[in-house]
PDB file of C-alpha atoms in Angstrom:
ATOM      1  CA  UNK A 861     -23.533 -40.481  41.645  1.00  0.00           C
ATOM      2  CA  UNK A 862     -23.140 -38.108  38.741  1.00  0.00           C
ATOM      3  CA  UNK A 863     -21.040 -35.035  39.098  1.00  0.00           C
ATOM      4  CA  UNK A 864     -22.484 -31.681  38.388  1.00  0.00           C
ATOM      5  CA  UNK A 865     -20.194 -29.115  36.476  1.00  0.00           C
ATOM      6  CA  UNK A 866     -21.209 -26.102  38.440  1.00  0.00           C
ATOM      7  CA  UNK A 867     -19.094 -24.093  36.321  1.00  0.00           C
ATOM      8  CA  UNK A 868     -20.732 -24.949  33.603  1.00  0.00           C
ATOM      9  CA  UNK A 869     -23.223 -22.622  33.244  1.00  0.00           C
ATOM     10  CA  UNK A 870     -20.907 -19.792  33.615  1.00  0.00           C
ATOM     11  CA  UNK A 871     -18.520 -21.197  30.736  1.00  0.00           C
ATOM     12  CA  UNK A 872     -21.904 -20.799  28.504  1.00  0.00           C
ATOM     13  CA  UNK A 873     -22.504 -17.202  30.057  1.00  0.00           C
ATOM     14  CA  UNK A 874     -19.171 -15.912  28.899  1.00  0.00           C
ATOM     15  CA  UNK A 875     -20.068 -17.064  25.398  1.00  0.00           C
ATOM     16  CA  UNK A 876     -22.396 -14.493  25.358  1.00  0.00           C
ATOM     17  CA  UNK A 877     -20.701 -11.836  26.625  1.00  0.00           C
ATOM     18  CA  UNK A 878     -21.094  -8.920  23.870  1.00  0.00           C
ATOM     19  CA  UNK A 879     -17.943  -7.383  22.054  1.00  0.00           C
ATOM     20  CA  UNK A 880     -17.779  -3.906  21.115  1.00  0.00           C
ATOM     21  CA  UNK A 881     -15.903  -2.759  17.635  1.00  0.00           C
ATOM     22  CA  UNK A 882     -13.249  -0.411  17.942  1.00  0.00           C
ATOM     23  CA  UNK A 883     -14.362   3.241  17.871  1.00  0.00           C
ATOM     24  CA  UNK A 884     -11.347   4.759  18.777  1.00  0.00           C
ATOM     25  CA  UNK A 885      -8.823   3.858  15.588  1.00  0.00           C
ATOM     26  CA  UNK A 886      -7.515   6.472  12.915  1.00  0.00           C
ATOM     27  CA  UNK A 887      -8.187   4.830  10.043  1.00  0.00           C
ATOM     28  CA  UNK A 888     -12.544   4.472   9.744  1.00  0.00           C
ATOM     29  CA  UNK A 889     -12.924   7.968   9.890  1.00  0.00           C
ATOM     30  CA  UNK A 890     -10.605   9.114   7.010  1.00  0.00           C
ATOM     31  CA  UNK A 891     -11.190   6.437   5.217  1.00  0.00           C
ATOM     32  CA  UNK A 892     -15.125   6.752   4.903  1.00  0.00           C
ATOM     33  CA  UNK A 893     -14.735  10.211   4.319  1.00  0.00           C
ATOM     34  CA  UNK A 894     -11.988  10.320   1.754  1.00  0.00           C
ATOM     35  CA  UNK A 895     -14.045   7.444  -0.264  1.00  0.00           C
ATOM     36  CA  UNK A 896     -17.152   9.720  -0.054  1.00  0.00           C
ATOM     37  CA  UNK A 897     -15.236  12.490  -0.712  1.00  0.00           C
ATOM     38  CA  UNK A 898     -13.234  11.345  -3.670  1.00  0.00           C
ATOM     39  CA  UNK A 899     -16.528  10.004  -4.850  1.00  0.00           C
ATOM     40  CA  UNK A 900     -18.948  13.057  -4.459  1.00  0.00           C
ATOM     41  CA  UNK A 901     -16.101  15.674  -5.551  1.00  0.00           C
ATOM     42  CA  UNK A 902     -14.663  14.382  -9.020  1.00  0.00           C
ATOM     43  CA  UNK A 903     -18.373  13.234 -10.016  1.00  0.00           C
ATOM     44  CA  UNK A 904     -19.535  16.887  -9.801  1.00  0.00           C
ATOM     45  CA  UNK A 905     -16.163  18.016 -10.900  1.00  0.00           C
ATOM     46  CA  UNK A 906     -16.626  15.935 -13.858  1.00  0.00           C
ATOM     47  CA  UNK A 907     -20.193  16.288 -15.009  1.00  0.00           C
ATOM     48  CA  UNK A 908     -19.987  20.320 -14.320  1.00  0.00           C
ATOM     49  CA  UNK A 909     -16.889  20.389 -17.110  1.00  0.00           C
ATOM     50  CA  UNK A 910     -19.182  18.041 -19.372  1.00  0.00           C
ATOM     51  CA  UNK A 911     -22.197  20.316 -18.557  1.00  0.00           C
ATOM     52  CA  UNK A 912     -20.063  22.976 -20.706  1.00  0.00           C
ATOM     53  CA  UNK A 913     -20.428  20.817 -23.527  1.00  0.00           C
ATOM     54  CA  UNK A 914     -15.986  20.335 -24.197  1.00  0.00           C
ATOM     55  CA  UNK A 915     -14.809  17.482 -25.419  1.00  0.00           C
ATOM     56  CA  UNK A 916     -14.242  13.815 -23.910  1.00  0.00           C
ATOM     57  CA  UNK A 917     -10.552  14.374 -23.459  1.00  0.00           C
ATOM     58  CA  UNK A 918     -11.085  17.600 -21.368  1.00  0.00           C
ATOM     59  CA  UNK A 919     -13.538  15.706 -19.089  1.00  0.00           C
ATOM     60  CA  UNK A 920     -10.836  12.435 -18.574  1.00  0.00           C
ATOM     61  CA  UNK A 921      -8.487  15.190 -18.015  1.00  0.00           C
ATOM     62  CA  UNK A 922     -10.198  17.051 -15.465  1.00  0.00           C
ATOM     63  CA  UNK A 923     -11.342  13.761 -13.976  1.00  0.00           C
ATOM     64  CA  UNK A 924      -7.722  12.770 -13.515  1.00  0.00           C
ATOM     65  CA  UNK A 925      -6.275  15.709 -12.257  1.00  0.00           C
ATOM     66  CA  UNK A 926      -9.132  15.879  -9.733  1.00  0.00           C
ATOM     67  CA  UNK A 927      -8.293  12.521  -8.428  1.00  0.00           C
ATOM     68  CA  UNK A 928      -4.425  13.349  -7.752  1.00  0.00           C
ATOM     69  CA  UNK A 929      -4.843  16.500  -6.639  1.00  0.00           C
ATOM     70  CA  UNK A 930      -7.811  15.268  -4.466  1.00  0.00           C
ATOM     71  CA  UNK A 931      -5.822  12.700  -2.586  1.00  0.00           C
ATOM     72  CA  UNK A 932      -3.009  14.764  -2.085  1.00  0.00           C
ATOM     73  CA  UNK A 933      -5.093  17.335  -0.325  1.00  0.00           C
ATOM     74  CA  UNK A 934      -6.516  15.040   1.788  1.00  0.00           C
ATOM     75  CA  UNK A 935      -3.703  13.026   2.799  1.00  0.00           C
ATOM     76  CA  UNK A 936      -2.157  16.186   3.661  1.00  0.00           C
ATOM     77  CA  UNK A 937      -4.766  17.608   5.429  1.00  0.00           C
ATOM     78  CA  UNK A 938      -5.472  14.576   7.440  1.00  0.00           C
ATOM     79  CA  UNK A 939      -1.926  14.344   8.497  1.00  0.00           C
ATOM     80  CA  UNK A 940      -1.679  17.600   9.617  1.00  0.00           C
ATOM     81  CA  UNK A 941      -5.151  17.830  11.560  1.00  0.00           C
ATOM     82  CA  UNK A 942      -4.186  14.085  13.297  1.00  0.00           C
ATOM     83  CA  UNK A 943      -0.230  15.307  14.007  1.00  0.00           C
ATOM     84  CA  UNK A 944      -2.032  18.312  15.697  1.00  0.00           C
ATOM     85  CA  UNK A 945      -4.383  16.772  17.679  1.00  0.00           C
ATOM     86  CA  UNK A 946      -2.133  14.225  18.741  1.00  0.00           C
ATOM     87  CA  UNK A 947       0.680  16.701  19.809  1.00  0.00           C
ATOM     88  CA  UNK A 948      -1.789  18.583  21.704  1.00  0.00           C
ATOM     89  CA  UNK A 949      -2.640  15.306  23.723  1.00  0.00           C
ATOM     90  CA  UNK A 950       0.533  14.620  24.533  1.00  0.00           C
ATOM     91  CA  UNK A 951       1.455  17.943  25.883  1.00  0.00           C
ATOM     92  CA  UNK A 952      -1.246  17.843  28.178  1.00  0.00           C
ATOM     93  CA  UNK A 953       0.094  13.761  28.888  1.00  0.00           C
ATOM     94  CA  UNK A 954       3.238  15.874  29.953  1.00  0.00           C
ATOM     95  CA  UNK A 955       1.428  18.514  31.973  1.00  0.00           C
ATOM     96  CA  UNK A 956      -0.576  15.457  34.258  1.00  0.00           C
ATOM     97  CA  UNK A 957       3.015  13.699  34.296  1.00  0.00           C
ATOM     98  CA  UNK A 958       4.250  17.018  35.617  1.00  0.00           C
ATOM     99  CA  UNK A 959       1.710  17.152  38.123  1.00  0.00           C
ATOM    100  CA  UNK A 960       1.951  13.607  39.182  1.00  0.00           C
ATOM    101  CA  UNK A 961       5.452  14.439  40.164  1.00  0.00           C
ATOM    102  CA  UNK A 962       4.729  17.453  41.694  1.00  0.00           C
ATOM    103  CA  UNK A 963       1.923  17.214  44.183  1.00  0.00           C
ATOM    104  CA  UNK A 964       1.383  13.100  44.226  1.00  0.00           C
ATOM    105  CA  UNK A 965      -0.822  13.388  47.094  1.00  0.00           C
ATOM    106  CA  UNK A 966      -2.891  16.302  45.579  1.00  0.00           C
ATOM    107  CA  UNK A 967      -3.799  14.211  42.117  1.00  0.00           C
ATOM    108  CA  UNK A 968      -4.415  10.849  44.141  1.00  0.00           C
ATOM    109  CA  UNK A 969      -7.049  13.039  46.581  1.00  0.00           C
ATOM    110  CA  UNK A 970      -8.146  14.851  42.687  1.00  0.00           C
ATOM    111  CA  UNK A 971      -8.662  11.143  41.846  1.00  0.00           C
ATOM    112  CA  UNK A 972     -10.659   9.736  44.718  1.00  0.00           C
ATOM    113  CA  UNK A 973     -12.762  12.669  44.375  1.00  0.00           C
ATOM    114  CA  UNK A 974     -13.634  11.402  40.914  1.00  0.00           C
ATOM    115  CA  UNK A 975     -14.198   7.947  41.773  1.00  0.00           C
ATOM    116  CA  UNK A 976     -16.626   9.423  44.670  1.00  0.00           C
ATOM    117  CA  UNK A 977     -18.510  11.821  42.353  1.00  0.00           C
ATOM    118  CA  UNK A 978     -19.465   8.574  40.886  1.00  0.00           C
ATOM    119  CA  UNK A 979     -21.116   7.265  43.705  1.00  0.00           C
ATOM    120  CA  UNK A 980     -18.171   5.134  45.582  1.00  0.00           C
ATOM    121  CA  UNK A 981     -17.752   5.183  49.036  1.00  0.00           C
ATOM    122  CA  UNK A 982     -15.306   8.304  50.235  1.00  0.00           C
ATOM    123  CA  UNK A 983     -13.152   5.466  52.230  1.00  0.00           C
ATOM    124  CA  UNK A 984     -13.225   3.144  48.832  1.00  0.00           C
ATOM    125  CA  UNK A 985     -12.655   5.704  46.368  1.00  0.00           C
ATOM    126  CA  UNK A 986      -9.913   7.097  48.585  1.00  0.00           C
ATOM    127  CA  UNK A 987      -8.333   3.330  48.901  1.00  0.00           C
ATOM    128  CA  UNK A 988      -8.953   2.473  44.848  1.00  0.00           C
ATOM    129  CA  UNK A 989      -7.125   5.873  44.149  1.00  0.00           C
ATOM    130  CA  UNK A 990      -4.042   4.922  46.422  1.00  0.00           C
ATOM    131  CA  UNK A 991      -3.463   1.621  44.817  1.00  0.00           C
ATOM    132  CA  UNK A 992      -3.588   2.898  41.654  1.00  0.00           C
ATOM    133  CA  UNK A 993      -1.374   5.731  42.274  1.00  0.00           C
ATOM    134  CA  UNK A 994       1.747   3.432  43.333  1.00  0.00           C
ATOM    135  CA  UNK A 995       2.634   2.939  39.395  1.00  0.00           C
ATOM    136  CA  UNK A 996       3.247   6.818  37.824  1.00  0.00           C
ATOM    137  CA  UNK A 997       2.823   5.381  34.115  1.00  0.00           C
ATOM    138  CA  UNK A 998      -0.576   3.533  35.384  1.00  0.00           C
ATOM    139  CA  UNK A 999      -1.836   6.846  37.069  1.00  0.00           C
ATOM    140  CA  UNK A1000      -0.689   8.673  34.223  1.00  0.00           C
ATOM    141  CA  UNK A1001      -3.013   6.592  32.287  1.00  0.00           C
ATOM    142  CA  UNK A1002      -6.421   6.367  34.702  1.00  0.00           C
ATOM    143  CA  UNK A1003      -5.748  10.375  35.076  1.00  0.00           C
ATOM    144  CA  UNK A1004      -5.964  10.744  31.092  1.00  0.00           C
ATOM    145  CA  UNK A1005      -9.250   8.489  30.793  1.00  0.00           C
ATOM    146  CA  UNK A1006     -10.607  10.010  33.894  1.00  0.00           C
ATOM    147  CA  UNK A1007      -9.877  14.534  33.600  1.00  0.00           C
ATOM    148  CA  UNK A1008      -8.937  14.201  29.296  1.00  0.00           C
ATOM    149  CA  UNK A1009     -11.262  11.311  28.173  1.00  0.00           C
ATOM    150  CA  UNK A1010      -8.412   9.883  26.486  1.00  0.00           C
ATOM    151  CA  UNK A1011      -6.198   6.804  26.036  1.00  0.00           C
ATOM    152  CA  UNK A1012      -3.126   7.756  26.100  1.00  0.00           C
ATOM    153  CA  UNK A1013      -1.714   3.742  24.761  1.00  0.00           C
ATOM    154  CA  UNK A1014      -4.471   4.439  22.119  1.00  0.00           C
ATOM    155  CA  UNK A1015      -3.377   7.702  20.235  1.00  0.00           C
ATOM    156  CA  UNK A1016      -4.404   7.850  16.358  1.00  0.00           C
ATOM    157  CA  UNK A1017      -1.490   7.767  14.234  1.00  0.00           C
ATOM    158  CA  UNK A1018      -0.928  10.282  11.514  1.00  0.00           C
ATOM    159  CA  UNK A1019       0.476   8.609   9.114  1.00  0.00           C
ATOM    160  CA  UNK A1020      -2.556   5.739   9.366  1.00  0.00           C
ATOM    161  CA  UNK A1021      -4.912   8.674   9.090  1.00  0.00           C
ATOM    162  CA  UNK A1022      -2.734  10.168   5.714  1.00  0.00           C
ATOM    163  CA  UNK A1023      -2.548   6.959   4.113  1.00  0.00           C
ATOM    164  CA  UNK A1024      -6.253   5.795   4.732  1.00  0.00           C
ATOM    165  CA  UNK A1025      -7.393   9.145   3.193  1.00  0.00           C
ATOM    166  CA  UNK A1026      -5.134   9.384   0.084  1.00  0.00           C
ATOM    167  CA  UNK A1027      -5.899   5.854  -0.676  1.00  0.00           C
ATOM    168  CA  UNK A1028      -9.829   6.247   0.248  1.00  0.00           C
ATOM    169  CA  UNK A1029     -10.043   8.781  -2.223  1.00  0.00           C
ATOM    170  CA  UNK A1030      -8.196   7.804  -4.720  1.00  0.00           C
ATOM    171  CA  UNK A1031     -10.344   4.719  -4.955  1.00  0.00           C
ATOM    172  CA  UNK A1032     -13.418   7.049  -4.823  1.00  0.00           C
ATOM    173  CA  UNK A1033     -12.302   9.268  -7.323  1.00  0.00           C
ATOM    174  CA  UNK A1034     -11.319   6.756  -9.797  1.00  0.00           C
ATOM    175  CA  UNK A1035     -14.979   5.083 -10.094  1.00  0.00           C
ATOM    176  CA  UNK A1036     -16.242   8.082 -12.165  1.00  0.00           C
ATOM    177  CA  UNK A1037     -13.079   7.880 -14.377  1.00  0.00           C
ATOM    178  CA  UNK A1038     -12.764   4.427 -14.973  1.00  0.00           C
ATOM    179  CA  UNK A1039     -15.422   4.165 -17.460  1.00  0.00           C
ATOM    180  CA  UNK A1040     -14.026   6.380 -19.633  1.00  0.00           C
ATOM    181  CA  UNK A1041     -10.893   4.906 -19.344  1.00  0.00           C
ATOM    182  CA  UNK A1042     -12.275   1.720 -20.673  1.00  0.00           C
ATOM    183  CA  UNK A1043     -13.721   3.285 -23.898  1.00  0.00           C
ATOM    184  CA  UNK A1044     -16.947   4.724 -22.737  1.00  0.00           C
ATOM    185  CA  UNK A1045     -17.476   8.546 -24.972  1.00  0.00           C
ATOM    186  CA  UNK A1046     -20.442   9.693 -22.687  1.00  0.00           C
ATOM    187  CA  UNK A1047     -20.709  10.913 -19.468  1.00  0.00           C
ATOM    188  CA  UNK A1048     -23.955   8.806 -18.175  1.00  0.00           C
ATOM    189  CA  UNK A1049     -21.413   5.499 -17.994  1.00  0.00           C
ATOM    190  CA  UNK A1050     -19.497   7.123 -15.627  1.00  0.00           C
ATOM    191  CA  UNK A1051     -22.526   8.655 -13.410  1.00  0.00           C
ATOM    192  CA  UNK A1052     -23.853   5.380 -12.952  1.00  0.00           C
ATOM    193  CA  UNK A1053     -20.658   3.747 -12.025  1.00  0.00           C
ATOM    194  CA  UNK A1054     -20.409   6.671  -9.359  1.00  0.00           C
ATOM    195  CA  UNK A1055     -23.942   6.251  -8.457  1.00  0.00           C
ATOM    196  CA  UNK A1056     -23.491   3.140  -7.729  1.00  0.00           C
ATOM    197  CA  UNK A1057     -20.314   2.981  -5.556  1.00  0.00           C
ATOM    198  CA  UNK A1058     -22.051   6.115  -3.500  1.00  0.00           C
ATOM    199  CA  UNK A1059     -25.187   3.229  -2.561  1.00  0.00           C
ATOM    200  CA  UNK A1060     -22.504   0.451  -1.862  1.00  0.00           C
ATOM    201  CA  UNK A1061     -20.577   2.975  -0.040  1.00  0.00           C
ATOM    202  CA  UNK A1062     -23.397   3.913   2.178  1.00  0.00           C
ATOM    203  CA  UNK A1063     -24.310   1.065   2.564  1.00  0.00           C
ATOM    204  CA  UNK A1064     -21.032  -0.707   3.577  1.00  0.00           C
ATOM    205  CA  UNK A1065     -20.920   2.410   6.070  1.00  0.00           C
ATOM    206  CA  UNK A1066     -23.931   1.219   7.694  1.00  0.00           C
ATOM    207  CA  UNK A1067     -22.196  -2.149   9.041  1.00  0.00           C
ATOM    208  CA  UNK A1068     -20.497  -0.310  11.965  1.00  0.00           C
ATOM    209  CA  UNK A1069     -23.206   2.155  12.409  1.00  0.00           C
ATOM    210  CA  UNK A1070     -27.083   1.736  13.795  1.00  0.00           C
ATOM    211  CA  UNK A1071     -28.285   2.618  10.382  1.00  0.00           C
ATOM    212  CA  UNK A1072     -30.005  -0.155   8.413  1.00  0.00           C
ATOM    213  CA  UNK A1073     -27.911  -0.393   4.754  1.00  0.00           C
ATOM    214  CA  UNK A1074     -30.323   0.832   2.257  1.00  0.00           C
ATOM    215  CA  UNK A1075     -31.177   3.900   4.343  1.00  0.00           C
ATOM    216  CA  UNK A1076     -27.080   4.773   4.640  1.00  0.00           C
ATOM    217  CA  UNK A1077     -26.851   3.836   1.190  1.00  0.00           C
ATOM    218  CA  UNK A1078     -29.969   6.083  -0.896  1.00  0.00           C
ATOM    219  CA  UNK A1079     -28.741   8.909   1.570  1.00  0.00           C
ATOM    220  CA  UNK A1080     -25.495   9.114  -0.255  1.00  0.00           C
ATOM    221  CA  UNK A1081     -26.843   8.269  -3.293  1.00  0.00           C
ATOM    222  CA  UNK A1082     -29.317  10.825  -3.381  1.00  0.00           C
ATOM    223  CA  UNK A1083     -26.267  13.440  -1.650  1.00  0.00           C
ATOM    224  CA  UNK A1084     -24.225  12.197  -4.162  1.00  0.00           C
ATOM    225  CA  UNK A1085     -26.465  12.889  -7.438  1.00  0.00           C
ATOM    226  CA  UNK A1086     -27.920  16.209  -6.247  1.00  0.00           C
ATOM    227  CA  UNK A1087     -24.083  17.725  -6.466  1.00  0.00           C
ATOM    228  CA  UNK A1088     -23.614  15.925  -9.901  1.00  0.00           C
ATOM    229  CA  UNK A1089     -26.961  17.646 -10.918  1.00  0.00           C
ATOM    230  CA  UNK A1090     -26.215  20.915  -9.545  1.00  0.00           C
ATOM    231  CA  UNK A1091     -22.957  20.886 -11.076  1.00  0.00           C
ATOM    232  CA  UNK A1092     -24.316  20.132 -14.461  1.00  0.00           C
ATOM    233  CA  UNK A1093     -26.513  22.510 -14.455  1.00  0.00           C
ATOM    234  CA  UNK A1094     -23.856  25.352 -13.661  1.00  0.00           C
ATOM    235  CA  UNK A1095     -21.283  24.136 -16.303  1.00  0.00           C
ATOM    236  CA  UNK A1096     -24.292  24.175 -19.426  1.00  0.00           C
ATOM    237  CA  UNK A1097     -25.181  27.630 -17.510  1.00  0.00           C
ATOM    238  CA  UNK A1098     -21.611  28.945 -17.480  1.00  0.00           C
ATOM    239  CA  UNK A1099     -20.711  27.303 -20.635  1.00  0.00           C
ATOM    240  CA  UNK A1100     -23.609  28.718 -22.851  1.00  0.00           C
ATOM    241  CA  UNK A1101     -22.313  31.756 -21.018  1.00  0.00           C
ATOM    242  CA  UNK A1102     -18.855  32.027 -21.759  1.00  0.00           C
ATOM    243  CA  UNK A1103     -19.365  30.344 -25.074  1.00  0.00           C
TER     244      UNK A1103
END
């Protein structure tokens, strides 16, 4: 008689369970933005001090300069926005850890309310909430996710967020540079080279969004040459000006 492997079928429906990518860490953000940043920024930094018709050196200057003080800025400002918002979570981590402390029985009857605002049975919700209540640090935790939306084992990290955007835009900043650094004397090598990286950018961006790539991709590029433009424009206007 053969023998049926009932479980079988349910080994090859875990296979296709679905994965989700992380959303939560503190490194995508800064680090998309400081690459577009770096990117957008020094490009129209650079061609509006070559729309004012000075010479190559003042442009790789400028084009340097922008880059380091660039990713300073950002790395600072990132730091200091992430350090804030993470200090502010944790002092309202210590005001629920207060509470929990406090009035026990008055945040495990705040929780089973939740739980039957969702549609679980008052007796249920009132049981799940005890039996999660009997570890503080595991309360602490379903109380975060549940009244703060947070994760309180999950909390972005400064420093991640600092380095990610000093190194982000560095990187960005550097493609409009670069081709003068390797001998090019006109501005259009280095416009293309940061035309370019905005489309790969854009579309490297669309692999963890619902965008398709070459829609994420002409979007910066066409973001991305209407500040070079503009910035052009206003250096030959400001140069013929001053000049």
């Amino acid at each position: 008689m053969a023998i049926i492997d009932i479980e079988a079928p349910l080994h090859e429906a875990h296979r296709d369970n679905h994965t989700h990518r992380d959303v939560n860490g503190g490194w995508l953000r800064p680090a998309v933005f400081g690459a577009m940043d770096g990117l957008v920024s020094n490009l129209a930094l650079m061609t509006g001090v070559a729309g004012g018709a000075v010479g190559q050196q003042t442009v790789v200057l400028t084009g340097l300069a922008g880059l380091a003080a660039g990713a300073f800025s950002m790395a600072a400002g990132e730091y200091t926005s992430v350090a804030s918002q993470r200090e502010l979570v944790e002092a309202e981590l210590d005001v629920e850890r207060v509470q929990l402390r406090k009035h026990p029985k008055d945040e495990e009857a705040e929780l089973a309310a939740l739980y039957e605002a969702r549609g679980v049975d008052a007796d249920l919700a009132r049981r799940v909430a005890a039996q999660l209540s009997r570890d503080p640090e595991q309360a602490l935790e379903i109380h975060a996710r549940e009244e703060l939306g947070i994760d309180p084992t999950d909390l972005p990290s400064p420093l991640v967020a600092a380095v990610s955007s000093f190194g982000s835009f560095a990187l960005g900043a550097l493609l409009p540079v670069l081709p003068y650094l390797l001998g090019a004397s006109t501005l259009w090598p280095a416009v293309l080279l940061a035309l370019f990286g905005l489309f790969a950018c854009g579309a490297v961006v669309a692999r963890v969004t619902a965008r398709t790539w070459w829609y994420s991709g002409l979007r910066q590029l066409a973001l991305g040459g209407a500040a070079a433009g503009v910035t052009y424009a206003l250096g030959s206007l400001f140069g013929t000006a001053v000049g």
